């Protein structure tokens, strides 16, 4: 590839963030004319679909280069220095600095640290440690360089970081005045860095920073006795350089770690952050009172809001089903696992939710995963509230669609995001009652926006069913039937007191899910016993509307008591969050309450945001006023002491 014209191709992709352009990817090549089209196409692909975000600005520049403008350089020889940690890595850098007669690492490190915020490199005078780049925010960039390519090279949109680094280092250390380079990647997962000089070659150092750190930068060490700053900058920014004979990295086996040791270290890390979880063991049925370690506690943490798990009618119905159908279902619903009880339950749910049909899944978690991933195919967009339950988030991740998160219960932001993300098929999904804050979705506005933009609306009623609405039918009853979402998801495991999840909606929707939802198709159905319990649970809610009423009155009473204690807390649902903030403190408060006989869970990251740890009080229909009052007094006292 000598005596002919070559072309320099450069691509830069950026993202508009509130008026400022954030760099997301860039690349350059020097190639023959024939290679220009495939190369540009690969670079555009890279720019458009980058891990760091979708570009909304892309600049491609193509320039002719004359043969006589090109300087060919032999690639620096490459060596690898294995170190155990980054501190040891820095000692290697120190040895390198001595070789090139520069000041030691203690003097250089503060400058290296300053490069982390810069896009380009720092040019540092090693005689008197003065920074020489004209624009100290941007730094200096080396450009117009590539490795020698063979004529028939194909272009992928991938990036060979190693080759690009050797090309760059080779050009840099051949630059007049530059005696060495130090480079650390800003990729948090890539901890290998390098030092380079003409004499020492390209020296990879396997650890130069902590894993997870985004602190990366580039330092050019300059000797003013050898050239002027202008000469150096001109060379870096305009000289056309092609690097020959880059040594391929030997395919090194990744150093395998002992898997159990890795897991043990991860556990230790969780413990250090107060995020390690242990379980309490309950020795009685789930109810307003439970037994643990032989002692009785008032349970103010359960999702069994109507206290139905041991209701006599449900016990009777499950016992009958057990005797008649046995303990297991023996197959998936589409094969042998579909009994008359499964179908009865689905009819009952549809009737209770006033929809045409319903479909039952093994858990609420699976219902969200299976339904969202089945509904959303490639090219579609899901709009999801930022505080949605983990099962919705995981459903979005599993789907092939794009997920756009909007601000919590903020219908203006939702509409803005919809306008910004046009699509042929879109889904808007939200918790009806938010599981950690206990607030209620603005359903009328939500449904109106979905209708206006012709988007499928989906609401998760895990904490709404049996809790809100005059007779506990959930969020549609709470607001009025003219704002019914297309997809009503819920769980049978909370207020209904049983097990399983469901989706209720139109017959078209349910037919579709039965045929496409993998969590439905590829899992053995819940046992008929569980179906009988669920069915009985819904019947009890219908027959004993006073349970829902009691729960709602308990909520109002409990909040009033909190307010009387000076805590500004309000809730219209069975979930009443008492925000503490610090993870450790939340645990301490929860432990003290437990000592006093009240079981109230502390909720921490990742269930809620870091630093937003809280007590999550969950009320039941069967708590007495006395118990609630006592709990409030205790919470107030413990919070004051903490
Ligand atoms: C609990 C919950 C689920 C999952 O339901 P399970 O039946 O417990 O698997 C889904 N969504 C929300 C909002 C929940 O709180």
XYZ file of C-alpha atoms and ligand atoms in Angstrom:
657
model
C 0.000 0.000 0.000
C 2.713 2.456 -0.887
C 2.648 4.519 -4.050
C -0.999 5.365 -4.150
C -3.283 7.896 -2.573
C -4.763 6.920 0.720
C -7.666 8.380 2.627
C -8.021 9.378 6.218
C -11.468 8.543 7.623
C -12.546 9.844 10.995
C -15.785 9.300 12.834
C -17.053 11.008 15.916
C -20.417 10.258 17.563
C -22.012 12.306 20.280
C -25.157 12.613 22.275
C -27.051 15.786 22.956
C -27.463 16.159 26.685
C -29.431 19.256 27.532
C -27.690 21.301 24.871
C -24.164 20.018 25.400
C -22.631 17.360 23.243
C -21.314 14.313 25.106
C -18.733 12.236 23.255
C -19.751 8.587 23.000
C -17.427 7.106 20.457
C -14.776 7.924 17.911
C -12.382 6.177 15.546
C -10.029 6.856 12.661
C -8.417 4.880 9.878
C -6.057 5.401 6.962
C -7.163 3.270 4.021
C -7.231 2.875 0.243
C -9.964 4.376 -1.886
C -11.670 1.014 -2.361
C -11.879 0.535 1.368
C -13.542 3.870 2.069
C -17.183 2.758 1.652
C -17.098 -0.442 3.738
C -14.983 1.283 6.352
C -17.287 4.295 6.670
C -20.288 2.025 6.893
C -18.684 0.013 9.718
C -17.693 3.175 11.566
C -21.204 4.597 11.274
C -22.615 1.374 12.696
C -20.197 1.659 15.566
C -21.115 5.270 16.227
C -24.853 4.686 16.070
C -25.010 1.678 18.337
C -22.542 2.174 21.092
C -22.742 0.806 24.631
C -22.405 4.322 25.953
C -25.662 5.390 24.270
C -27.362 5.931 20.954
C -25.718 8.749 19.052
C -27.805 11.660 17.901
C -24.897 13.411 16.260
C -22.413 11.759 13.934
C -19.554 13.358 12.099
C -17.602 11.514 9.422
C -14.654 13.233 7.774
C -12.842 11.828 4.725
C -9.593 13.382 3.468
C -7.156 12.405 0.776
C -3.558 11.760 1.846
C -0.663 11.965 -0.604
C 1.957 9.181 -0.482
C 4.766 11.605 0.299
C 2.979 12.923 3.363
C 3.117 9.585 5.110
C 5.687 8.560 7.666
C 5.966 4.803 8.174
C 6.985 3.711 11.665
C 7.899 0.304 13.045
C 5.537 -0.616 15.875
C 7.011 -0.467 19.360
C 7.951 -3.861 20.759
C 5.421 -5.009 23.331
C 6.043 -6.536 26.740
C 3.589 -7.369 29.495
C 4.296 -6.828 33.170
C 2.049 -8.893 35.442
C 1.319 -7.198 38.741
C -0.956 -8.232 41.608
C -2.501 -4.866 42.316
C -2.528 -1.278 41.111
C -0.101 -0.122 43.802
C 2.450 -2.528 42.407
C 1.530 -1.251 38.939
C 2.383 2.277 39.987
C 5.809 1.086 41.191
C 6.410 -0.200 37.655
C 5.517 3.242 36.370
C 8.001 4.686 38.827
C 10.773 2.435 37.448
C 9.839 3.538 33.932
C 10.069 7.202 34.904
C 13.575 6.638 36.192
C 14.575 4.997 32.874
C 13.501 8.070 30.916
C 15.149 10.414 33.455
C 11.860 11.954 34.563
C 10.844 12.803 38.142
C 9.453 9.852 40.141
C 5.847 8.695 40.531
C 5.218 10.808 43.641
C 5.865 13.950 41.618
C 4.051 12.700 38.507
C 0.962 11.114 40.112
C -0.812 14.423 40.894
C -0.545 15.324 37.197
C -1.774 11.915 36.141
C -4.789 12.418 38.419
C -5.557 15.712 36.706
C -5.756 13.997 33.308
C -8.810 11.968 34.389
C -11.165 14.805 33.597
C -9.567 15.638 30.217
C -10.604 14.379 26.809
C -7.106 14.626 25.377
C -3.661 14.126 26.854
C -1.596 16.315 29.113
C 1.792 17.487 27.818
C 4.102 17.755 30.804
C 7.563 19.332 30.877
C 9.743 16.845 32.789
C 12.404 19.451 33.543
C 10.211 21.751 35.634
C 6.797 19.959 35.774
C 4.891 22.629 33.871
C 1.842 21.768 31.805
C 2.344 22.774 28.171
C -0.960 22.070 26.406
C -2.530 25.300 25.088
C -6.069 24.249 26.080
C -5.817 22.653 29.508
C -9.454 21.424 29.544
C -9.257 19.537 26.280
C -5.623 18.569 26.299
C -3.760 17.435 23.212
C -4.962 14.831 20.773
C -2.856 12.693 18.514
C -4.526 12.018 15.189
C -3.910 10.893 11.563
C -2.561 7.457 12.279
C -3.400 3.844 11.645
C -1.754 0.463 11.413
C -0.744 -0.827 8.025
C -3.684 -2.690 6.530
C -3.674 -5.210 3.829
C -5.593 -4.468 0.684
C -8.370 -6.953 1.308
C -8.926 -6.137 4.960
C -12.579 -6.204 5.937
C -14.053 -3.825 8.449
C -16.089 -4.777 11.445
C -17.717 -2.293 13.734
C -15.746 -3.680 16.647
C -12.728 -1.972 18.117
C -9.304 -3.465 18.682
C -8.209 -1.477 21.705
C -4.798 -3.061 21.875
C -3.828 -2.302 18.250
C -5.191 1.217 18.460
C -3.159 1.784 21.624
C 0.073 0.506 20.050
C -0.480 2.727 16.991
C -1.027 5.730 19.183
C 1.917 5.035 21.485
C 4.199 4.472 18.495
C 3.281 7.816 17.008
C 3.527 9.592 20.361
C 6.999 8.364 21.314
C 8.282 9.183 17.819
C 7.063 12.742 18.233
C 9.861 15.325 18.575
C 10.451 16.151 22.248
C 8.254 13.428 23.724
C 10.282 10.981 25.804
C 7.501 8.833 27.214
C 3.809 8.218 27.649
C 1.658 6.907 30.505
C -1.872 5.748 29.746
C -4.743 4.388 31.855
C -8.083 3.483 30.264
C -11.254 5.133 31.544
C -13.207 1.920 31.003
C -14.203 0.850 34.564
C -13.720 -2.851 33.744
C -10.366 -2.475 32.015
C -7.575 -2.038 34.541
C -4.580 -2.741 32.298
C -2.621 0.360 31.378
C 0.689 0.992 29.665
C 3.845 3.079 29.621
C 5.803 3.657 26.422
C 9.090 5.124 25.297
C 11.272 4.731 22.247
C 13.908 2.759 24.140
C 11.655 0.834 26.496
C 8.959 0.015 23.942
C 5.310 -0.508 24.794
C 4.975 -1.973 28.270
C 1.563 -3.268 29.315
C 1.028 -3.197 33.072
C -1.808 -5.522 34.022
C -3.185 -3.393 36.857
C -2.941 0.363 37.002
C -6.184 1.191 38.801
C -8.940 -0.313 40.920
C -11.618 -2.327 39.158
C -14.720 -0.203 38.675
C -12.845 3.082 38.641
C -13.496 5.384 35.711
C -10.284 7.294 36.388
C -8.318 7.058 33.182
C -6.073 9.498 31.401
C -3.051 10.043 29.232
C 0.189 11.845 30.001
C 2.852 12.790 27.407
C 6.230 13.474 29.013
C 8.097 16.194 27.178
C 11.732 17.286 27.170
C 11.950 20.936 26.004
C 15.671 20.549 25.199
C 14.792 18.268 22.295
C 12.065 20.219 20.468
C 9.600 23.075 20.809
C 6.038 22.611 21.971
C 4.786 23.836 18.570
C 6.806 21.198 16.727
C 5.465 18.479 18.992
C 1.837 19.557 18.658
C 2.156 19.895 14.888
C 3.516 16.355 14.676
C 0.814 14.870 16.908
C -2.051 16.647 15.207
C -1.084 16.712 11.542
C 1.655 14.213 10.703
C 0.252 11.215 8.789
C 1.616 8.062 10.356
C 1.221 4.416 9.419
C 2.507 1.869 11.908
C 3.930 -1.389 10.617
C 4.353 -4.842 12.107
C 2.332 -4.658 15.272
C 3.061 -7.740 17.346
C -0.054 -9.779 17.943
C -0.782 -10.254 21.611
C -0.206 -13.864 22.593
C -3.593 -15.439 23.329
C -3.303 -15.610 27.063
C -5.600 -17.896 29.010
C -7.592 -15.640 31.276
C -6.312 -16.212 34.763
C -9.092 -18.268 36.307
C -10.068 -17.570 39.859
C -11.442 -19.999 42.391
C -15.218 -19.549 41.898
C -16.151 -20.099 45.529
C -13.496 -17.638 46.605
C -14.951 -15.063 44.209
C -18.415 -15.596 45.660
C -17.097 -15.413 49.216
C -15.453 -12.081 48.408
C -18.694 -10.772 46.955
C -20.527 -11.787 50.124
C -17.938 -10.011 52.238
C -18.418 -6.876 50.178
C -22.186 -6.998 50.749
C -21.591 -7.368 54.479
C -19.251 -4.395 54.537
C -21.948 -2.286 52.899
C -24.668 -3.519 55.300
C -26.442 -5.060 52.334
C -26.066 -8.709 53.266
C -29.417 -10.318 53.888
C -30.412 -13.031 56.299
C -33.852 -14.533 56.797
C -36.040 -14.737 59.828
C -37.753 -18.049 60.433
C -41.438 -18.011 61.249
C -43.000 -20.866 63.184
C -46.671 -20.091 62.679
C -49.175 -19.135 59.986
C -48.849 -15.674 58.469
C -51.183 -13.411 60.396
C -51.327 -10.235 62.453
C -49.412 -12.219 65.079
C -46.643 -14.683 64.393
C -44.264 -16.849 66.386
C -40.494 -16.757 65.919
C -38.035 -18.521 68.214
C -40.908 -19.384 70.495
C -41.866 -15.761 71.008
C -44.960 -13.972 69.720
C -44.646 -10.825 67.615
C -47.055 -8.324 66.100
C -46.413 -8.565 62.365
C -46.462 -5.168 60.649
C -44.537 -6.184 57.549
C -46.646 -8.672 55.657
C -48.245 -8.301 52.247
C -51.100 -10.484 53.428
C -53.121 -7.304 53.893
C -56.481 -8.931 54.502
C -55.009 -11.644 56.744
C -56.523 -14.467 54.728
C -53.798 -17.116 54.636
C -55.393 -19.142 57.427
C -59.014 -18.178 56.850
C -61.265 -21.189 57.705
C -63.100 -21.143 54.355
C -59.822 -21.144 52.418
C -58.462 -23.960 54.577
C -61.588 -25.986 53.934
C -61.455 -25.436 50.170
C -57.769 -26.288 49.890
C -58.237 -29.427 52.014
C -61.041 -30.567 49.714
C -58.930 -29.894 46.632
C -55.979 -31.749 48.117
C -58.107 -34.816 48.776
C -59.614 -34.727 45.289
C -56.686 -33.643 43.073
C -53.510 -34.457 44.996
C -50.554 -32.212 45.668
C -49.068 -31.460 42.240
C -50.301 -30.553 38.774
C -47.911 -32.763 36.765
C -47.435 -30.578 33.717
C -47.546 -27.194 32.062
C -50.979 -25.700 31.475
C -50.690 -26.423 27.746
C -49.984 -30.109 28.377
C -51.352 -32.016 31.352
C -51.303 -29.364 34.060
C -54.664 -27.732 33.362
C -57.467 -28.690 35.751
C -60.985 -27.477 36.119
C -59.784 -25.472 39.155
C -57.251 -23.546 37.072
C -59.998 -22.567 34.682
C -62.467 -21.715 37.436
C -59.909 -19.409 38.995
C -59.298 -17.597 35.709
C -63.008 -17.087 35.205
C -63.266 -15.789 38.766
C -60.392 -13.329 38.345
C -61.935 -11.976 35.124
C -65.262 -11.529 36.874
C -63.620 -9.868 39.916
C -61.646 -7.518 37.697
C -64.531 -6.997 35.250
C -62.563 -8.041 32.193
C -63.305 -10.549 29.419
C -60.653 -13.057 30.452
C -57.585 -13.730 32.582
C -54.523 -15.968 32.663
C -52.749 -17.279 35.747
C -48.962 -17.548 36.131
C -46.967 -19.245 38.875
C -45.975 -15.996 40.553
C -46.571 -12.304 40.069
C -42.902 -12.002 39.221
C -43.245 -14.459 36.360
C -46.495 -12.823 35.209
C -44.659 -9.537 34.621
C -41.602 -11.166 33.074
C -43.610 -13.394 30.767
C -46.256 -10.862 29.744
C -43.969 -7.894 29.103
C -41.435 -9.934 27.153
C -44.201 -11.548 25.093
C -45.957 -8.269 24.351
C -42.919 -6.281 23.367
C -41.021 -7.301 20.268
C -38.101 -5.694 18.537
C -38.728 -2.136 17.419
C -41.298 -1.411 20.100
C -40.867 0.910 23.066
C -41.794 0.347 26.720
C -42.343 3.411 28.879
C -41.762 2.465 32.513
C -42.066 4.432 35.773
C -38.699 4.795 37.519
C -40.068 3.247 40.725
C -41.683 0.219 39.107
C -41.257 -3.167 40.759
C -38.186 -5.273 39.944
C -40.336 -7.803 38.072
C -41.415 -5.086 35.616
C -37.827 -3.927 35.224
C -36.706 -7.495 34.568
C -39.576 -8.013 32.120
C -38.386 -4.956 30.196
C -34.825 -6.308 30.190
C -36.006 -9.641 28.853
C -38.079 -8.077 26.078
C -36.578 -7.148 22.735
C -38.032 -3.654 22.849
C -36.373 -0.474 23.987
C -37.154 0.719 27.499
C -37.596 4.389 28.305
C -37.876 5.260 31.993
C -39.992 8.241 32.996
C -40.037 10.178 36.252
C -42.052 8.692 39.059
C -45.800 9.173 38.510
C -44.991 12.259 36.409
C -47.511 12.293 33.573
C -45.926 15.349 31.948
C -42.597 13.566 31.749
C -44.315 10.446 30.437
C -45.929 12.434 27.617
C -42.627 14.119 26.806
C -40.816 10.770 26.628
C -43.575 9.368 24.393
C -43.166 12.280 22.008
C -39.403 11.844 21.980
C -39.601 8.111 21.226
C -41.965 7.467 18.338
C -42.808 3.830 17.652
C -45.438 1.737 15.912
C -46.147 -0.378 18.976
C -45.634 0.859 22.497
C -46.466 -0.177 26.047
C -46.751 2.034 29.112
C -46.393 0.177 32.393
C -46.707 1.249 36.002
C -47.323 -0.082 39.491
C -50.863 0.806 40.593
C -49.672 1.146 44.184
C -45.917 1.607 44.431
C -44.543 -1.167 46.545
C -41.996 0.738 48.634
C -43.651 4.174 48.858
C -47.303 3.181 49.008
C -48.462 5.986 46.705
C -51.068 5.496 43.973
C -50.660 5.909 40.207
C -52.509 8.832 38.625
C -54.599 6.381 36.599
C -56.984 8.768 34.774
C -54.097 10.813 33.318
C -52.108 7.632 32.647
C -54.886 5.970 30.666
C -55.755 9.176 28.810
C -52.192 9.590 27.622
C -52.050 5.940 26.527
C -55.269 6.393 24.563
C -54.148 9.691 23.059
C -50.959 8.120 21.705
C -52.499 4.728 20.952
C -50.244 2.827 23.377
C -51.009 -0.318 25.340
C -51.540 0.511 29.024
C -50.492 -1.927 31.750
C -50.893 -1.612 35.502
C -49.472 -3.863 38.244
C -52.005 -4.243 41.035
C -49.914 -6.336 43.420
C -50.584 -3.898 46.275
C -53.885 -2.551 44.979
C -56.087 -5.619 44.805
C -57.917 -6.157 48.104
C -56.547 -2.851 49.370
C -57.939 0.102 47.399
C -61.369 0.678 45.903
C -64.468 0.505 48.069
C -64.746 -3.287 47.801
C -61.042 -3.974 47.252
C -61.258 -4.456 43.497
C -58.233 -2.255 43.000
C -57.256 0.881 41.174
C -60.070 0.960 38.625
C -62.623 0.884 41.410
C -60.592 3.519 43.260
C -60.831 5.994 40.348
C -63.915 4.895 38.384
C -64.388 2.488 35.511
C -63.971 4.920 32.613
C -60.198 4.750 32.920
C -59.531 1.042 32.723
C -56.048 0.017 31.491
C -55.690 -2.637 28.760
C -53.591 -4.972 30.899
C -54.379 -5.504 34.587
C -51.619 -7.487 36.210
C -51.815 -8.679 39.789
C -50.713 -11.264 42.265
C -52.649 -13.870 44.215
C -49.957 -13.962 46.887
C -50.627 -10.722 48.731
C -54.103 -9.609 49.828
C -55.715 -12.703 48.295
C -53.573 -14.776 50.624
C -52.538 -17.555 48.231
C -49.955 -17.970 45.540
C -49.506 -17.044 41.869
C -49.849 -14.079 39.528
C -52.336 -13.137 36.844
C -53.062 -10.898 33.889
C -56.647 -9.803 33.252
C -57.855 -8.092 30.090
C -59.483 -8.630 26.736
C -59.914 -12.091 25.222
C -57.509 -11.103 22.431
C -54.834 -10.206 24.975
C -55.275 -13.393 26.991
C -55.324 -15.622 23.862
C -52.111 -13.988 22.759
C -50.376 -14.472 26.111
C -51.469 -18.105 26.366
C -49.725 -18.682 23.032
C -46.596 -16.622 23.496
C -45.751 -16.040 27.174
C -42.833 -18.363 27.829
C -43.194 -18.253 31.618
C -46.677 -19.699 31.083
C -45.765 -22.243 28.422
C -42.558 -23.676 29.825
C -43.329 -24.076 33.497
C -45.350 -26.643 35.386
C -48.572 -25.042 36.567
C -49.261 -24.442 40.242
C -51.062 -27.273 41.963
C -54.876 -27.463 41.966
C -54.687 -27.019 45.738
C -53.203 -23.571 45.299
C -55.865 -22.742 42.697
C -58.609 -23.733 45.124
C -57.063 -21.518 47.813
C -56.820 -18.549 45.460
C -60.388 -19.013 44.326
C -61.603 -19.174 47.907
C -59.529 -16.080 48.751
C -61.314 -13.979 46.131
C -64.669 -15.324 47.296
C -63.869 -14.282 50.869
C -63.028 -10.748 49.703
C -66.401 -10.605 47.988
C -68.314 -12.058 50.926
C -66.591 -10.146 53.688
C -66.248 -6.588 52.383
C -65.720 -5.444 55.984
C -62.158 -6.772 55.771
C -61.259 -4.223 53.115
C -63.051 -1.553 55.092
C -61.180 -2.446 58.293
C -57.877 -2.274 56.461
C -58.653 1.156 55.044
C -59.755 2.409 58.460
C -56.603 1.002 60.042
C -54.485 2.919 57.524
C -56.256 6.189 58.274
C -55.942 5.568 62.017
C -52.269 4.620 61.862
C -51.349 7.695 59.804
C -53.264 9.913 62.214
C -51.285 8.440 65.130
C -47.999 9.029 63.293
C -48.971 12.619 62.620
C -49.831 13.119 66.276
C -46.286 11.997 67.049
C -44.998 14.710 64.742
C -44.196 12.454 61.778
C -45.427 13.889 58.505
C -46.511 10.634 56.937
C -49.571 9.971 54.846
C -50.765 6.958 52.888
C -53.935 5.787 51.183
C -52.715 2.218 50.937
C -51.595 -0.517 53.299
C -47.949 0.467 52.743
C -46.656 3.180 55.004
C -42.987 4.067 54.530
C -41.045 5.621 57.387
C -37.933 6.974 55.682
C -34.677 6.695 57.640
C -32.001 7.049 54.954
C -28.917 5.298 56.211
C -28.887 1.510 55.676
C -27.245 0.679 58.985
C -29.512 2.930 60.994
C -32.595 1.437 59.346
C -31.438 -2.002 60.424
C -30.831 -0.823 63.975
C -34.275 0.723 64.228
C -35.872 -2.439 62.875
C -33.916 -4.585 65.345
C -34.993 -2.460 68.308
C -38.624 -2.724 67.279
C -38.218 -6.464 67.034
C -36.834 -6.557 70.576
C -40.011 -4.814 71.655
C -42.145 -7.435 69.920
C -42.963 -5.637 66.676
C -41.797 -7.028 63.368
C -41.377 -4.202 60.844
C -38.919 -4.740 57.978
C -36.091 -2.414 57.109
C -35.936 -2.040 53.329
C -32.587 -1.280 51.760
C -30.780 -0.964 48.455
C -31.247 -2.503 45.887
C -34.979 -2.698 46.699
C -34.939 1.082 47.187
C -32.315 3.661 46.193
C -29.033 3.838 48.136
C -29.426 6.124 51.121
C -33.230 5.842 51.028
C -33.478 2.967 53.498
C -36.722 2.848 55.408
C -39.092 1.031 57.634
C -41.851 -0.331 55.463
C -44.880 -0.658 57.661
C -47.533 -2.902 56.126
C -50.915 -3.016 57.800
C -53.495 -5.768 57.940
C -57.257 -5.699 58.257
C -56.978 -7.545 61.555
C -54.562 -5.340 63.494
C -56.242 -3.804 66.509
C -56.249 -0.083 67.254
C -54.315 -0.781 70.461
C -51.563 -2.594 68.599
C -51.293 0.145 66.014
C -51.126 2.870 68.627
C -48.449 1.002 70.542
C -46.448 0.479 67.355
C -46.537 4.196 66.532
C -45.353 5.159 70.024
C -42.511 2.685 69.741
C -41.464 3.828 66.280
C -41.444 7.433 67.451
C -39.343 6.561 70.505
C -36.824 4.411 68.660
C -36.446 6.981 65.879
C -35.755 9.678 68.456
C -33.008 7.590 70.063
C -31.426 6.415 66.819
C -44.793 -8.654 44.929
C -44.896 -7.957 43.646
C -44.845 -8.655 42.434
C -44.509 -10.111 42.380
O -45.571 -10.900 42.812
P -45.248 -12.330 43.459
O -46.546 -13.033 43.364
O -44.820 -12.080 44.843
O -44.187 -12.949 42.634
C -45.023 -7.945 41.279
N -45.230 -6.621 41.288
C -45.268 -5.916 42.428
C -45.504 -4.440 42.376
C -45.079 -6.549 43.638
O -45.079 -5.860 44.769
